[in-house]
């Protein structure tokens, strides 16, 4: 179905909250329950926005939102994906904390779990304009679902920012088939979760669970500042599609370029850091660094070089590159590298 998707309307959202809170009896346990329901509605809005922007269509029906009990498993949440679909199911988990130390201590404030039927995942990702995924290749299926979870997590961060919430640190995704033997990490002490189901072509195809504390940290009036801007220069579209939502989920603004020449033009957007691939058409990474030095003079924006050969990193360091990463790498490794540079 075609449609004109509108951004999150906070006033309308509050009206819906009052109506739905009464229907679901949320007032019976506390006003904080309304807060968690607000966060669930914001998640639904984030996913609808992603689907519209990627496919220029909408889901078959309005998402179905339900509040359910959590099955505990040694202070973690037990997950049985077969309860969502009557077929092999892939799911990915992303946890959020106030900062990197909170992630390390597993002091989670919010957890998202994204479920899809394994056989439907390639078609869903095709709709979202991602490269082909082999439904029989477990590694590809897990990475594909994780990419979607990262995308949802990044968009969700932007939606709740409209409600005044601070940026949260998002852990790298973990993906599973059917079940996670040790359960998944969630905020401590919670007994309830929200489950949101989405239909494509009249059938349930996507389920997302939200487990969240009612009181997430909010910005104070004078505390909020503009996000730091990162320029990614890489001709690998798949790489950018994976890294962009991850960086956005960590509170960065992302600017993209697909070769060095385009990267030179994007310098006018004043990035605070550049992530640079070496092998690219039109203008490669080394040519970009030389051209950038002529433009910037002494005021050099730090550069992180992506390379498959460690020896190449030494060449770039001579020209002033701040750091480098050897491909392939995990998003968490890139985040640590960024933190060293800015």
PDB file of C-alpha atoms in Angstrom, residues 64-342:
ATOM      1  CA  UNK A  64      -0.614  -5.054  16.907  1.00  0.00           C
ATOM      2  CA  UNK A  65       0.776  -4.047  20.302  1.00  0.00           C
ATOM      3  CA  UNK A  66       0.388  -6.342  23.316  1.00  0.00           C
ATOM      4  CA  UNK A  67       1.725  -6.325  26.861  1.00  0.00           C
ATOM      5  CA  UNK A  68       2.967  -9.756  28.000  1.00  0.00           C
ATOM      6  CA  UNK A  69       4.698 -11.334  30.971  1.00  0.00           C
ATOM      7  CA  UNK A  70       8.406 -12.118  30.868  1.00  0.00           C
ATOM      8  CA  UNK A  71       9.598 -15.662  31.516  1.00  0.00           C
ATOM      9  CA  UNK A  72      12.678 -15.254  33.712  1.00  0.00           C
ATOM     10  CA  UNK A  73      15.828 -17.317  33.294  1.00  0.00           C
ATOM     11  CA  UNK A  74      18.490 -16.547  35.968  1.00  0.00           C
ATOM     12  CA  UNK A  75      17.847 -12.779  35.746  1.00  0.00           C
ATOM     13  CA  UNK A  76      17.639 -12.996  31.945  1.00  0.00           C
ATOM     14  CA  UNK A  77      14.657 -13.371  29.625  1.00  0.00           C
ATOM     15  CA  UNK A  78      13.869 -16.780  28.191  1.00  0.00           C
ATOM     16  CA  UNK A  79      13.216 -16.613  24.442  1.00  0.00           C
ATOM     17  CA  UNK A  80      11.284 -19.163  22.398  1.00  0.00           C
ATOM     18  CA  UNK A  81      11.039 -17.793  18.885  1.00  0.00           C
ATOM     19  CA  UNK A  82       8.733 -20.639  17.836  1.00  0.00           C
ATOM     20  CA  UNK A  83       6.004 -18.882  19.830  1.00  0.00           C
ATOM     21  CA  UNK A  84       6.116 -16.100  17.240  1.00  0.00           C
ATOM     22  CA  UNK A  85       6.053 -18.177  14.020  1.00  0.00           C
ATOM     23  CA  UNK A  86       5.224 -21.817  13.317  1.00  0.00           C
ATOM     24  CA  UNK A  87       8.476 -22.280  11.420  1.00  0.00           C
ATOM     25  CA  UNK A  88      12.227 -21.869  11.902  1.00  0.00           C
ATOM     26  CA  UNK A  89      12.734 -18.334  13.200  1.00  0.00           C
ATOM     27  CA  UNK A  90      15.787 -16.093  13.333  1.00  0.00           C
ATOM     28  CA  UNK A  91      15.989 -13.353  15.939  1.00  0.00           C
ATOM     29  CA  UNK A  92      18.490 -10.699  16.967  1.00  0.00           C
ATOM     30  CA  UNK A  93      18.950  -8.952  20.292  1.00  0.00           C
ATOM     31  CA  UNK A  94      20.361  -5.490  21.002  1.00  0.00           C
ATOM     32  CA  UNK A  95      20.738  -4.155  24.529  1.00  0.00           C
ATOM     33  CA  UNK A  96      21.060  -0.499  25.509  1.00  0.00           C
ATOM     34  CA  UNK A  97      22.816   1.055  28.499  1.00  0.00           C
ATOM     35  CA  UNK A  98      23.600   4.574  29.674  1.00  0.00           C
ATOM     36  CA  UNK A  99      27.254   4.262  28.608  1.00  0.00           C
ATOM     37  CA  UNK A 100      29.967   1.775  27.644  1.00  0.00           C
ATOM     38  CA  UNK A 101      30.647   0.949  31.312  1.00  0.00           C
ATOM     39  CA  UNK A 102      26.965   0.099  31.754  1.00  0.00           C
ATOM     40  CA  UNK A 103      27.149  -2.299  28.808  1.00  0.00           C
ATOM     41  CA  UNK A 104      30.250  -3.970  30.259  1.00  0.00           C
ATOM     42  CA  UNK A 105      28.472  -4.440  33.604  1.00  0.00           C
ATOM     43  CA  UNK A 106      25.280  -5.573  31.841  1.00  0.00           C
ATOM     44  CA  UNK A 107      23.333  -2.751  33.490  1.00  0.00           C
ATOM     45  CA  UNK A 108      20.785  -2.567  30.693  1.00  0.00           C
ATOM     46  CA  UNK A 109      18.092   0.097  30.476  1.00  0.00           C
ATOM     47  CA  UNK A 110      16.333  -1.277  27.407  1.00  0.00           C
ATOM     48  CA  UNK A 111      16.380  -4.397  25.212  1.00  0.00           C
ATOM     49  CA  UNK A 112      15.000  -4.966  21.693  1.00  0.00           C
ATOM     50  CA  UNK A 113      14.430  -8.413  20.179  1.00  0.00           C
ATOM     51  CA  UNK A 114      13.660  -8.644  16.437  1.00  0.00           C
ATOM     52  CA  UNK A 115      12.075 -11.845  15.027  1.00  0.00           C
ATOM     53  CA  UNK A 116      11.507 -13.021  11.429  1.00  0.00           C
ATOM     54  CA  UNK A 117      10.732 -16.372   9.835  1.00  0.00           C
ATOM     55  CA  UNK A 118      14.018 -17.663   8.430  1.00  0.00           C
ATOM     56  CA  UNK A 119      12.481 -18.533   5.051  1.00  0.00           C
ATOM     57  CA  UNK A 120      10.938 -15.048   4.744  1.00  0.00           C
ATOM     58  CA  UNK A 121      14.034 -13.077   5.759  1.00  0.00           C
ATOM     59  CA  UNK A 122      15.537 -12.882   2.212  1.00  0.00           C
ATOM     60  CA  UNK A 123      12.270 -11.475   0.836  1.00  0.00           C
ATOM     61  CA  UNK A 124      11.936  -8.991   3.684  1.00  0.00           C
ATOM     62  CA  UNK A 125      15.509  -7.770   3.231  1.00  0.00           C
ATOM     63  CA  UNK A 126      14.936  -7.512  -0.519  1.00  0.00           C
ATOM     64  CA  UNK A 127      11.953  -5.255   0.189  1.00  0.00           C
ATOM     65  CA  UNK A 128      14.269  -3.149   2.366  1.00  0.00           C
ATOM     66  CA  UNK A 129      16.700  -2.872  -0.595  1.00  0.00           C
ATOM     67  CA  UNK A 130      19.461  -4.980   0.978  1.00  0.00           C
ATOM     68  CA  UNK A 131      21.647  -7.489  -0.904  1.00  0.00           C
ATOM     69  CA  UNK A 132      20.413 -11.054  -1.428  1.00  0.00           C
ATOM     70  CA  UNK A 133      20.541 -13.386   1.581  1.00  0.00           C
ATOM     71  CA  UNK A 134      20.595 -17.182   1.255  1.00  0.00           C
ATOM     72  CA  UNK A 135      17.927 -18.511   3.642  1.00  0.00           C
ATOM     73  CA  UNK A 136      19.875 -21.794   3.932  1.00  0.00           C
ATOM     74  CA  UNK A 137      23.086 -20.056   5.017  1.00  0.00           C
ATOM     75  CA  UNK A 138      22.836 -19.653   8.800  1.00  0.00           C
ATOM     76  CA  UNK A 139      25.623 -17.052   9.006  1.00  0.00           C
ATOM     77  CA  UNK A 140      24.028 -14.870   6.316  1.00  0.00           C
ATOM     78  CA  UNK A 141      20.620 -15.191   7.949  1.00  0.00           C
ATOM     79  CA  UNK A 142      21.966 -14.173  11.359  1.00  0.00           C
ATOM     80  CA  UNK A 143      23.897 -11.216   9.929  1.00  0.00           C
ATOM     81  CA  UNK A 144      20.854 -10.109   7.919  1.00  0.00           C
ATOM     82  CA  UNK A 145      18.565 -10.140  10.943  1.00  0.00           C
ATOM     83  CA  UNK A 146      21.250  -8.370  12.996  1.00  0.00           C
ATOM     84  CA  UNK A 147      21.531  -5.663  10.355  1.00  0.00           C
ATOM     85  CA  UNK A 148      17.785  -5.109  10.595  1.00  0.00           C
ATOM     86  CA  UNK A 149      18.002  -4.974  14.405  1.00  0.00           C
ATOM     87  CA  UNK A 150      20.761  -2.343  14.154  1.00  0.00           C
ATOM     88  CA  UNK A 151      18.650  -0.330  11.725  1.00  0.00           C
ATOM     89  CA  UNK A 152      15.622  -0.460  14.043  1.00  0.00           C
ATOM     90  CA  UNK A 153      17.766   0.400  17.067  1.00  0.00           C
ATOM     91  CA  UNK A 154      19.277   3.448  15.364  1.00  0.00           C
ATOM     92  CA  UNK A 155      15.902   4.768  14.162  1.00  0.00           C
ATOM     93  CA  UNK A 156      14.363   4.124  17.576  1.00  0.00           C
ATOM     94  CA  UNK A 157      17.079   6.236  19.184  1.00  0.00           C
ATOM     95  CA  UNK A 158      16.127   9.123  16.913  1.00  0.00           C
ATOM     96  CA  UNK A 159      12.404   8.731  17.654  1.00  0.00           C
ATOM     97  CA  UNK A 160      12.769   8.767  21.442  1.00  0.00           C
ATOM     98  CA  UNK A 161      15.089  11.768  21.129  1.00  0.00           C
ATOM     99  CA  UNK A 162      11.947  13.676  20.028  1.00  0.00           C
ATOM    100  CA  UNK A 163      10.542  12.823  23.459  1.00  0.00           C
ATOM    101  CA  UNK A 164      13.593  14.273  25.207  1.00  0.00           C
ATOM    102  CA  UNK A 165      15.471  11.058  26.031  1.00  0.00           C
ATOM    103  CA  UNK A 166      19.259  10.937  26.083  1.00  0.00           C
ATOM    104  CA  UNK A 167      21.358   8.935  23.647  1.00  0.00           C
ATOM    105  CA  UNK A 168      21.894   5.401  24.899  1.00  0.00           C
ATOM    106  CA  UNK A 169      24.847   3.162  24.102  1.00  0.00           C
ATOM    107  CA  UNK A 170      23.818   0.163  21.993  1.00  0.00           C
ATOM    108  CA  UNK A 171      25.612  -3.184  22.224  1.00  0.00           C
ATOM    109  CA  UNK A 172      26.554  -5.128  19.065  1.00  0.00           C
ATOM    110  CA  UNK A 173      23.718  -7.402  17.986  1.00  0.00           C
ATOM    111  CA  UNK A 174      23.585 -11.088  18.871  1.00  0.00           C
ATOM    112  CA  UNK A 175      21.614 -13.387  16.554  1.00  0.00           C
ATOM    113  CA  UNK A 176      20.091 -16.813  17.141  1.00  0.00           C
ATOM    114  CA  UNK A 177      18.000 -19.487  15.428  1.00  0.00           C
ATOM    115  CA  UNK A 178      14.834 -20.451  17.362  1.00  0.00           C
ATOM    116  CA  UNK A 179      16.248 -20.035  20.877  1.00  0.00           C
ATOM    117  CA  UNK A 180      19.007 -18.499  22.997  1.00  0.00           C
ATOM    118  CA  UNK A 181      20.095 -21.240  25.404  1.00  0.00           C
ATOM    119  CA  UNK A 182      21.127 -18.821  28.162  1.00  0.00           C
ATOM    120  CA  UNK A 183      18.326 -16.328  27.553  1.00  0.00           C
ATOM    121  CA  UNK A 184      18.941 -12.665  26.663  1.00  0.00           C
ATOM    122  CA  UNK A 185      19.990  -9.703  28.773  1.00  0.00           C
ATOM    123  CA  UNK A 186      17.258  -7.340  29.989  1.00  0.00           C
ATOM    124  CA  UNK A 187      16.919  -4.573  32.605  1.00  0.00           C
ATOM    125  CA  UNK A 188      16.871  -6.106  36.072  1.00  0.00           C
ATOM    126  CA  UNK A 189      13.647  -6.466  38.001  1.00  0.00           C
ATOM    127  CA  UNK A 190      11.206  -6.245  35.091  1.00  0.00           C
ATOM    128  CA  UNK A 191       8.344  -8.696  34.704  1.00  0.00           C
ATOM    129  CA  UNK A 192       6.579  -7.366  31.593  1.00  0.00           C
ATOM    130  CA  UNK A 193       7.418  -6.621  27.978  1.00  0.00           C
ATOM    131  CA  UNK A 194       5.697  -5.148  24.915  1.00  0.00           C
ATOM    132  CA  UNK A 195       5.301  -7.221  21.764  1.00  0.00           C
ATOM    133  CA  UNK A 196       4.615  -5.482  18.433  1.00  0.00           C
ATOM    134  CA  UNK A 197       3.569  -7.533  15.372  1.00  0.00           C
ATOM    135  CA  UNK A 198       3.691  -6.263  11.787  1.00  0.00           C
ATOM    136  CA  UNK A 199       1.938  -7.678   8.721  1.00  0.00           C
ATOM    137  CA  UNK A 200       3.209  -7.670   5.132  1.00  0.00           C
ATOM    138  CA  UNK A 201       0.745  -8.678   2.390  1.00  0.00           C
ATOM    139  CA  UNK A 202      -1.798  -9.643   5.028  1.00  0.00           C
ATOM    140  CA  UNK A 203       0.419 -12.066   6.993  1.00  0.00           C
ATOM    141  CA  UNK A 204       2.426 -11.560  10.193  1.00  0.00           C
ATOM    142  CA  UNK A 205       6.035 -11.247   9.078  1.00  0.00           C
ATOM    143  CA  UNK A 206       7.915  -9.220  11.710  1.00  0.00           C
ATOM    144  CA  UNK A 207       7.702  -9.227  15.515  1.00  0.00           C
ATOM    145  CA  UNK A 208       9.659  -6.883  17.783  1.00  0.00           C
ATOM    146  CA  UNK A 209       9.776  -7.071  21.577  1.00  0.00           C
ATOM    147  CA  UNK A 210      10.633  -4.151  23.860  1.00  0.00           C
ATOM    148  CA  UNK A 211      11.753  -4.578  27.466  1.00  0.00           C
ATOM    149  CA  UNK A 212      12.378  -1.190  29.038  1.00  0.00           C
ATOM    150  CA  UNK A 213      12.629   0.619  32.307  1.00  0.00           C
ATOM    151  CA  UNK A 214       9.898   3.221  32.713  1.00  0.00           C
ATOM    152  CA  UNK A 215      12.279   6.020  33.614  1.00  0.00           C
ATOM    153  CA  UNK A 216      15.022   6.376  31.006  1.00  0.00           C
ATOM    154  CA  UNK A 217      17.482   9.293  31.388  1.00  0.00           C
ATOM    155  CA  UNK A 218      16.302  12.558  29.836  1.00  0.00           C
ATOM    156  CA  UNK A 219      18.179  15.655  28.749  1.00  0.00           C
ATOM    157  CA  UNK A 220      18.092  18.713  30.965  1.00  0.00           C
ATOM    158  CA  UNK A 221      17.218  21.984  29.240  1.00  0.00           C
ATOM    159  CA  UNK A 222      20.846  23.184  28.942  1.00  0.00           C
ATOM    160  CA  UNK A 223      22.486  19.789  28.634  1.00  0.00           C
ATOM    161  CA  UNK A 224      21.716  18.665  25.092  1.00  0.00           C
ATOM    162  CA  UNK A 225      24.295  19.314  22.382  1.00  0.00           C
ATOM    163  CA  UNK A 226      24.486  18.652  18.643  1.00  0.00           C
ATOM    164  CA  UNK A 227      25.674  15.133  17.687  1.00  0.00           C
ATOM    165  CA  UNK A 228      29.196  14.737  16.370  1.00  0.00           C
ATOM    166  CA  UNK A 229      29.372  14.288  12.604  1.00  0.00           C
ATOM    167  CA  UNK A 230      31.269  11.407  10.974  1.00  0.00           C
ATOM    168  CA  UNK A 231      32.007  11.172   7.239  1.00  0.00           C
ATOM    169  CA  UNK A 232      32.193   7.594   5.876  1.00  0.00           C
ATOM    170  CA  UNK A 233      33.956   7.242   2.506  1.00  0.00           C
ATOM    171  CA  UNK A 234      33.611   3.717   1.107  1.00  0.00           C
ATOM    172  CA  UNK A 235      32.300   2.239  -2.157  1.00  0.00           C
ATOM    173  CA  UNK A 236      30.982  -0.838  -0.318  1.00  0.00           C
ATOM    174  CA  UNK A 237      27.234  -0.122  -0.055  1.00  0.00           C
ATOM    175  CA  UNK A 238      26.632  -3.155   2.161  1.00  0.00           C
ATOM    176  CA  UNK A 239      29.283  -2.006   4.637  1.00  0.00           C
ATOM    177  CA  UNK A 240      27.723   1.454   4.883  1.00  0.00           C
ATOM    178  CA  UNK A 241      24.239  -0.007   5.375  1.00  0.00           C
ATOM    179  CA  UNK A 242      25.543  -1.980   8.348  1.00  0.00           C
ATOM    180  CA  UNK A 243      27.749   0.693   9.936  1.00  0.00           C
ATOM    181  CA  UNK A 244      25.515   3.739   9.431  1.00  0.00           C
ATOM    182  CA  UNK A 245      22.654   2.634  11.748  1.00  0.00           C
ATOM    183  CA  UNK A 246      25.170   1.391  14.324  1.00  0.00           C
ATOM    184  CA  UNK A 247      26.906   4.789  14.469  1.00  0.00           C
ATOM    185  CA  UNK A 248      23.562   6.576  14.567  1.00  0.00           C
ATOM    186  CA  UNK A 249      22.543   4.379  17.484  1.00  0.00           C
ATOM    187  CA  UNK A 250      25.641   5.640  19.328  1.00  0.00           C
ATOM    188  CA  UNK A 251      24.529   9.253  18.860  1.00  0.00           C
ATOM    189  CA  UNK A 252      26.607  10.231  15.799  1.00  0.00           C
ATOM    190  CA  UNK A 253      25.375  12.011  12.687  1.00  0.00           C
ATOM    191  CA  UNK A 254      26.539  10.168   9.552  1.00  0.00           C
ATOM    192  CA  UNK A 255      27.514  11.695   6.198  1.00  0.00           C
ATOM    193  CA  UNK A 256      28.229   9.268   3.324  1.00  0.00           C
ATOM    194  CA  UNK A 257      30.418   9.340   0.222  1.00  0.00           C
ATOM    195  CA  UNK A 258      31.099   6.445  -2.167  1.00  0.00           C
ATOM    196  CA  UNK A 259      34.484   7.534  -3.547  1.00  0.00           C
ATOM    197  CA  UNK A 260      37.255   9.967  -2.640  1.00  0.00           C
ATOM    198  CA  UNK A 261      36.105  12.674  -5.048  1.00  0.00           C
ATOM    199  CA  UNK A 262      32.646  12.740  -3.486  1.00  0.00           C
ATOM    200  CA  UNK A 263      34.341  12.696  -0.073  1.00  0.00           C
ATOM    201  CA  UNK A 264      36.252  15.886  -0.917  1.00  0.00           C
ATOM    202  CA  UNK A 265      32.939  17.609  -1.704  1.00  0.00           C
ATOM    203  CA  UNK A 266      31.442  16.405   1.594  1.00  0.00           C
ATOM    204  CA  UNK A 267      34.225  18.113   3.587  1.00  0.00           C
ATOM    205  CA  UNK A 268      32.134  21.297   3.365  1.00  0.00           C
ATOM    206  CA  UNK A 269      29.718  19.644   5.825  1.00  0.00           C
ATOM    207  CA  UNK A 270      32.480  19.943   8.445  1.00  0.00           C
ATOM    208  CA  UNK A 271      32.768  16.368   9.789  1.00  0.00           C
ATOM    209  CA  UNK A 272      34.656  15.845  13.040  1.00  0.00           C
ATOM    210  CA  UNK A 273      36.009  12.472  11.921  1.00  0.00           C
ATOM    211  CA  UNK A 274      36.478  10.609   8.621  1.00  0.00           C
ATOM    212  CA  UNK A 275      36.286   6.820   8.171  1.00  0.00           C
ATOM    213  CA  UNK A 276      38.145   6.099   4.928  1.00  0.00           C
ATOM    214  CA  UNK A 277      38.431   3.002   2.739  1.00  0.00           C
ATOM    215  CA  UNK A 278      41.548   2.620   0.579  1.00  0.00           C
ATOM    216  CA  UNK A 279      40.397   0.866  -2.611  1.00  0.00           C
ATOM    217  CA  UNK A 280      37.742   2.971  -4.356  1.00  0.00           C
ATOM    218  CA  UNK A 281      36.979   4.074  -7.928  1.00  0.00           C
ATOM    219  CA  UNK A 282      37.432   7.638  -9.269  1.00  0.00           C
ATOM    220  CA  UNK A 283      39.667   8.714  -6.361  1.00  0.00           C
ATOM    221  CA  UNK A 284      41.126   6.140  -3.961  1.00  0.00           C
ATOM    222  CA  UNK A 285      41.818   6.637  -0.262  1.00  0.00           C
ATOM    223  CA  UNK A 286      45.447   7.684  -0.654  1.00  0.00           C
ATOM    224  CA  UNK A 287      44.586  10.283  -3.319  1.00  0.00           C
ATOM    225  CA  UNK A 288      41.814  11.563  -1.025  1.00  0.00           C
ATOM    226  CA  UNK A 289      44.238  12.062   1.886  1.00  0.00           C
ATOM    227  CA  UNK A 290      46.662  14.046  -0.304  1.00  0.00           C
ATOM    228  CA  UNK A 291      43.861  16.224  -1.720  1.00  0.00           C
ATOM    229  CA  UNK A 292      42.390  16.753   1.764  1.00  0.00           C
ATOM    230  CA  UNK A 293      45.746  17.978   3.130  1.00  0.00           C
ATOM    231  CA  UNK A 294      45.925  20.645   0.434  1.00  0.00           C
ATOM    232  CA  UNK A 295      42.416  21.870   1.260  1.00  0.00           C
ATOM    233  CA  UNK A 296      42.622  21.822   5.063  1.00  0.00           C
ATOM    234  CA  UNK A 297      46.202  22.913   5.665  1.00  0.00           C
ATOM    235  CA  UNK A 298      47.096  22.609   9.348  1.00  0.00           C
ATOM    236  CA  UNK A 299      43.509  22.049  10.547  1.00  0.00           C
ATOM    237  CA  UNK A 300      43.278  18.366   9.760  1.00  0.00           C
ATOM    238  CA  UNK A 301      40.117  16.367  10.481  1.00  0.00           C
ATOM    239  CA  UNK A 302      41.217  13.013  11.984  1.00  0.00           C
ATOM    240  CA  UNK A 303      41.037  10.005   9.648  1.00  0.00           C
ATOM    241  CA  UNK A 304      40.522   6.323  10.467  1.00  0.00           C
ATOM    242  CA  UNK A 305      41.757   4.149   7.590  1.00  0.00           C
ATOM    243  CA  UNK A 306      40.067   0.844   6.731  1.00  0.00           C
ATOM    244  CA  UNK A 307      42.455  -1.638   5.162  1.00  0.00           C
ATOM    245  CA  UNK A 308      42.895  -5.362   4.590  1.00  0.00           C
ATOM    246  CA  UNK A 309      46.705  -5.027   4.675  1.00  0.00           C
ATOM    247  CA  UNK A 310      48.508  -3.835   7.786  1.00  0.00           C
ATOM    248  CA  UNK A 311      51.426  -2.482   5.751  1.00  0.00           C
ATOM    249  CA  UNK A 312      49.157   0.004   3.995  1.00  0.00           C
ATOM    250  CA  UNK A 313      48.239   1.533   7.362  1.00  0.00           C
ATOM    251  CA  UNK A 314      51.884   2.587   7.879  1.00  0.00           C
ATOM    252  CA  UNK A 315      51.831   4.466   4.578  1.00  0.00           C
ATOM    253  CA  UNK A 316      48.728   6.393   5.625  1.00  0.00           C
ATOM    254  CA  UNK A 317      50.162   7.226   9.038  1.00  0.00           C
ATOM    255  CA  UNK A 318      53.004   9.038   7.277  1.00  0.00           C
ATOM    256  CA  UNK A 319      50.340  11.240   5.681  1.00  0.00           C
ATOM    257  CA  UNK A 320      48.667  11.939   9.025  1.00  0.00           C
ATOM    258  CA  UNK A 321      45.994   9.250   9.450  1.00  0.00           C
ATOM    259  CA  UNK A 322      45.052   9.058  13.133  1.00  0.00           C
ATOM    260  CA  UNK A 323      44.234   5.341  13.353  1.00  0.00           C
ATOM    261  CA  UNK A 324      43.398   2.284  11.272  1.00  0.00           C
ATOM    262  CA  UNK A 325      41.295  -0.895  11.359  1.00  0.00           C
ATOM    263  CA  UNK A 326      42.029  -4.144   9.590  1.00  0.00           C
ATOM    264  CA  UNK A 327      39.072  -5.626   7.710  1.00  0.00           C
ATOM    265  CA  UNK A 328      36.950  -7.458   8.656  1.00  0.00           C
ATOM    266  CA  UNK A 329      36.113  -6.012  12.080  1.00  0.00           C
ATOM    267  CA  UNK A 330      33.211  -5.820  14.531  1.00  0.00           C
ATOM    268  CA  UNK A 331      31.256  -2.550  14.965  1.00  0.00           C
ATOM    269  CA  UNK A 332      32.351  -2.443  18.628  1.00  0.00           C
ATOM    270  CA  UNK A 333      36.016  -2.290  17.495  1.00  0.00           C
ATOM    271  CA  UNK A 334      35.200   0.672  15.261  1.00  0.00           C
ATOM    272  CA  UNK A 335      33.466   2.425  18.154  1.00  0.00           C
ATOM    273  CA  UNK A 336      36.558   2.079  20.356  1.00  0.00           C
ATOM    274  CA  UNK A 337      38.689   3.433  17.527  1.00  0.00           C
ATOM    275  CA  UNK A 338      36.379   6.436  17.138  1.00  0.00           C
ATOM    276  CA  UNK A 339      36.524   7.127  20.878  1.00  0.00           C
ATOM    277  CA  UNK A 340      40.321   7.259  20.682  1.00  0.00           C
ATOM    278  CA  UNK A 341      40.182   9.819  17.872  1.00  0.00           C
ATOM    279  CA  UNK A 342      37.503  12.326  18.973  1.00  0.00           C
TER     280      UNK A 342
END
